XYZ file of C-alpha atoms in Angstrom:
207
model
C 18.758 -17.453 -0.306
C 15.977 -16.236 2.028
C 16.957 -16.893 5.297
C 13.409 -18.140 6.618
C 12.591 -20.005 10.169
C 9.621 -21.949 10.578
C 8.385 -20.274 7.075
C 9.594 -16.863 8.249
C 12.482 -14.454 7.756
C 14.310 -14.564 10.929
C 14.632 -11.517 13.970
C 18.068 -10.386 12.358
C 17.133 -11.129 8.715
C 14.318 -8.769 9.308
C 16.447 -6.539 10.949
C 18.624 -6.152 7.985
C 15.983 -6.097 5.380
C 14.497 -3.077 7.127
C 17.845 -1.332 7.160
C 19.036 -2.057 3.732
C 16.076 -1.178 2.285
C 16.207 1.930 4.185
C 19.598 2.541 2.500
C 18.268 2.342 -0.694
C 15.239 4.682 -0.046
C 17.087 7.652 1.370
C 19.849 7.713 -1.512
C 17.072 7.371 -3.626
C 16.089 10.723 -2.051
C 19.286 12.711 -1.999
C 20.079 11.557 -5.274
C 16.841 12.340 -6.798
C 15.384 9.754 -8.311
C 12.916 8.311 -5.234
C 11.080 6.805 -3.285
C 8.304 6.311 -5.725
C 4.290 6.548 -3.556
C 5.055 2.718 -2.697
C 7.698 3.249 -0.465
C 9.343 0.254 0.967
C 7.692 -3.120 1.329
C 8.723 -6.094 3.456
C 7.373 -9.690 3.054
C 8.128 -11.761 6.710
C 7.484 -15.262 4.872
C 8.974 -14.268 1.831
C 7.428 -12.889 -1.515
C 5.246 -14.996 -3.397
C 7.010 -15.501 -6.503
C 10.714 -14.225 -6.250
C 13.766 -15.069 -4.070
C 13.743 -11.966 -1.999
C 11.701 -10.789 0.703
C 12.048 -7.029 0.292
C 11.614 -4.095 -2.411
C 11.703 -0.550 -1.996
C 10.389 1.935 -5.238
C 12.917 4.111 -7.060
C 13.943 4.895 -10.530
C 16.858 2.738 -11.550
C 18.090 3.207 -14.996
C 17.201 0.560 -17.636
C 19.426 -0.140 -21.120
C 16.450 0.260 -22.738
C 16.100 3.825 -22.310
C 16.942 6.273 -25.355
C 19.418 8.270 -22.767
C 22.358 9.715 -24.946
C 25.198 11.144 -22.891
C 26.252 12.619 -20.302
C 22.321 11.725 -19.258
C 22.835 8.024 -19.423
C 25.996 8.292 -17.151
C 24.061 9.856 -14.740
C 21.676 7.821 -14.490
C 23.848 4.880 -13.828
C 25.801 5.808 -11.383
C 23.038 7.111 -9.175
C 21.886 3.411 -10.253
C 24.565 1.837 -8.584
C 24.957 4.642 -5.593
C 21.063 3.816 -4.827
C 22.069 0.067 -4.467
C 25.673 -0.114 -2.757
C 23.684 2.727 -0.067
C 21.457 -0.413 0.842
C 24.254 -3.208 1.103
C 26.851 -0.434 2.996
C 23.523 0.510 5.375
C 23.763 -2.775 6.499
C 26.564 -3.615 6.557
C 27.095 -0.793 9.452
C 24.970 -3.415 11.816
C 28.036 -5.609 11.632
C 30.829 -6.372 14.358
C 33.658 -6.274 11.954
C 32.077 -2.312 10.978
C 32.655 -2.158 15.151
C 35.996 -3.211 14.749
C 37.612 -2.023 11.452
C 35.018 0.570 10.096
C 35.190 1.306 6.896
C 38.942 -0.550 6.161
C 37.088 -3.835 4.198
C 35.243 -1.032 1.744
C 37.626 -2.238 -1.553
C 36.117 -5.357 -1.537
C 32.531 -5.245 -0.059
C 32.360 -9.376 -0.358
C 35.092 -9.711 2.070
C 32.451 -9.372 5.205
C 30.319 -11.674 3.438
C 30.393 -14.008 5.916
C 28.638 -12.075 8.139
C 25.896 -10.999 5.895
C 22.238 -12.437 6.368
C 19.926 -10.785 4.131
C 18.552 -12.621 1.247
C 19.297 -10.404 -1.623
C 22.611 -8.057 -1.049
C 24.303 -10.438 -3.669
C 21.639 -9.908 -6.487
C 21.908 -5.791 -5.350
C 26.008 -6.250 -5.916
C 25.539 -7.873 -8.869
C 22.915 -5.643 -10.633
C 26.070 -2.546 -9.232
C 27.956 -4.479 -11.559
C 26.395 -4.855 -14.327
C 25.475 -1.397 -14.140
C 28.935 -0.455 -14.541
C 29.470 -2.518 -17.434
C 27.286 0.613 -19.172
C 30.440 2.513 -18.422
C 33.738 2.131 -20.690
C 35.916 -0.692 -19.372
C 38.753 1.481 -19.178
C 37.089 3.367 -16.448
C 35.086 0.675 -14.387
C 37.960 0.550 -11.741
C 38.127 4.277 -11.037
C 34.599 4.916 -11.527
C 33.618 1.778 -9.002
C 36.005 3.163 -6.399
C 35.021 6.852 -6.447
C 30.843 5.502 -6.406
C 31.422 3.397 -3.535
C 33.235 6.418 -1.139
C 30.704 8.670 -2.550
C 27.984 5.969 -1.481
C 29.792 5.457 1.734
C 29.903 8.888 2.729
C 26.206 9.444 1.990
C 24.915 6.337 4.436
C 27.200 7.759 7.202
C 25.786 11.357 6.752
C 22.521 10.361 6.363
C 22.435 7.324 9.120
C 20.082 9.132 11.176
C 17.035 9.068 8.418
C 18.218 5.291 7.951
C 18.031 4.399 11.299
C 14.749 5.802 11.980
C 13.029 4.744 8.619
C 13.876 1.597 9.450
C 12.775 1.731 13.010
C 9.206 2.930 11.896
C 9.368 0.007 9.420
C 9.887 -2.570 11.831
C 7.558 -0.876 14.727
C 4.778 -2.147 12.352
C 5.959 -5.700 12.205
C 3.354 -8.240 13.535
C 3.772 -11.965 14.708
C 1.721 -13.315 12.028
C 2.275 -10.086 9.376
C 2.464 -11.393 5.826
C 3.819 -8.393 4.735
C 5.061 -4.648 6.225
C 5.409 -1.700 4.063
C 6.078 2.117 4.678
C 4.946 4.519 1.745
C 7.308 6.977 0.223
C 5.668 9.921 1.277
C 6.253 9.003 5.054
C 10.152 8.280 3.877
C 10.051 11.544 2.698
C 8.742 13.073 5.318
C 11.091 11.948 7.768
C 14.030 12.899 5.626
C 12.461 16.398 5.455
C 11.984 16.609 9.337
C 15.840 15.787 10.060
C 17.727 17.707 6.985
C 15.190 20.611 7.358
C 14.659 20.227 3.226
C 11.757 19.917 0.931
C 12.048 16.512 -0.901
C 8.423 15.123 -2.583
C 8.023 11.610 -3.951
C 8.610 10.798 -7.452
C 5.590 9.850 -9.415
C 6.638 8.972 -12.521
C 10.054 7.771 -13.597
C 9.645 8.995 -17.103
C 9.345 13.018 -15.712
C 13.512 12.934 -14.404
């Protein structure tokens, strides 16, 4: 549920969204398949219609899409990469990441209690039924090795995080209905701190 106070997302709700949408954005970068021109968007009061106040643009695979293999596998695991790299982002803003690091990582729910945003159980779910796209015989394996893949991408890339979400939030206004950061500026700061050449995707159906 959206954590909202007085009709508004709270200071550390906000905080979060910001940095797990951040996560997602800059794996969708080194993984090639975003941020789409929209970027990231934040809504403070919540967003009219849905039970989530956040969204960021990337190209997440769909069943429906005539992908035969080893494309489709591909495309779902960078799937589920692009959305554990938004819950583990935030995650990092957590005293029990102060204390025990990366130890809790088999079992992401077990620092649930500390969790605030509105929507990392909907992004663990749609992980998981990602992976049901996989063979069941090698969920387990294929879970594990995503997540410590996932893992090792936030913490090398934590400095693009950080800052996207710092330029995110810098916009953030008392009374702002909604805060957004477009994916060419994401982009652009991920270019100016790996020293690469990354562009936006425009169209999902081009990968």
């Amino acid at each position: 549920m959206i954590e909202l106070i007085n009709g508004r997302l709270s200071p550390q709700a906000l905080i979060e969204d910001a940095n797990h949408e951040s996560g997602h954005a800059v794996a969708a970068i080194c993984l090639g398949i975003g941020p789409m021109p929209q970027g990231i968007e934040l809504y403070p009061c919540g967003r009219p219609g849905l039970d989530k106040a956040q969204v960021v643009y990337g190209c997440a695979f769909t069943c429906s899409k005539e992908v035969g293999p080893p494309g489709a596998r591909v495309e779902v695991e960078n799937s589920i990469q692009m959305l554990l790299a938004g819950v583990l982002a935030q995650f990092r803003l957590h005293k029990a990441y102060e204390r025990l690091g990366w130890e809790l990582d088999t079992d992401i729910p077990t620092r649930s209690h500390e969790i605030r945003l509105d929507a990392w159980e909907l992004d663990l779910a749609r992980s998981r039924g990602y992976l049901r796209e996989i063979p069941e015989s090698e969920r387990a394996d294929t879970y594990a090795r995503l997540l410590s893949l996932t893992k090792s991408m936030v913490e090398h890339q934590l400095t693009v995080i950080v800052r996207v979400a710092q330029e995110l939030l810098s916009q953030y206004l008392p009374d702002a209905e909604r805060v957004s950061m477009d994916g060419s500026r994401i982009v652009e700061i991920f270019n100016e701190i790996n020293q690469t050449e990354f562009r936006v995707i425009e169209d999902c159906s081009s990968l």
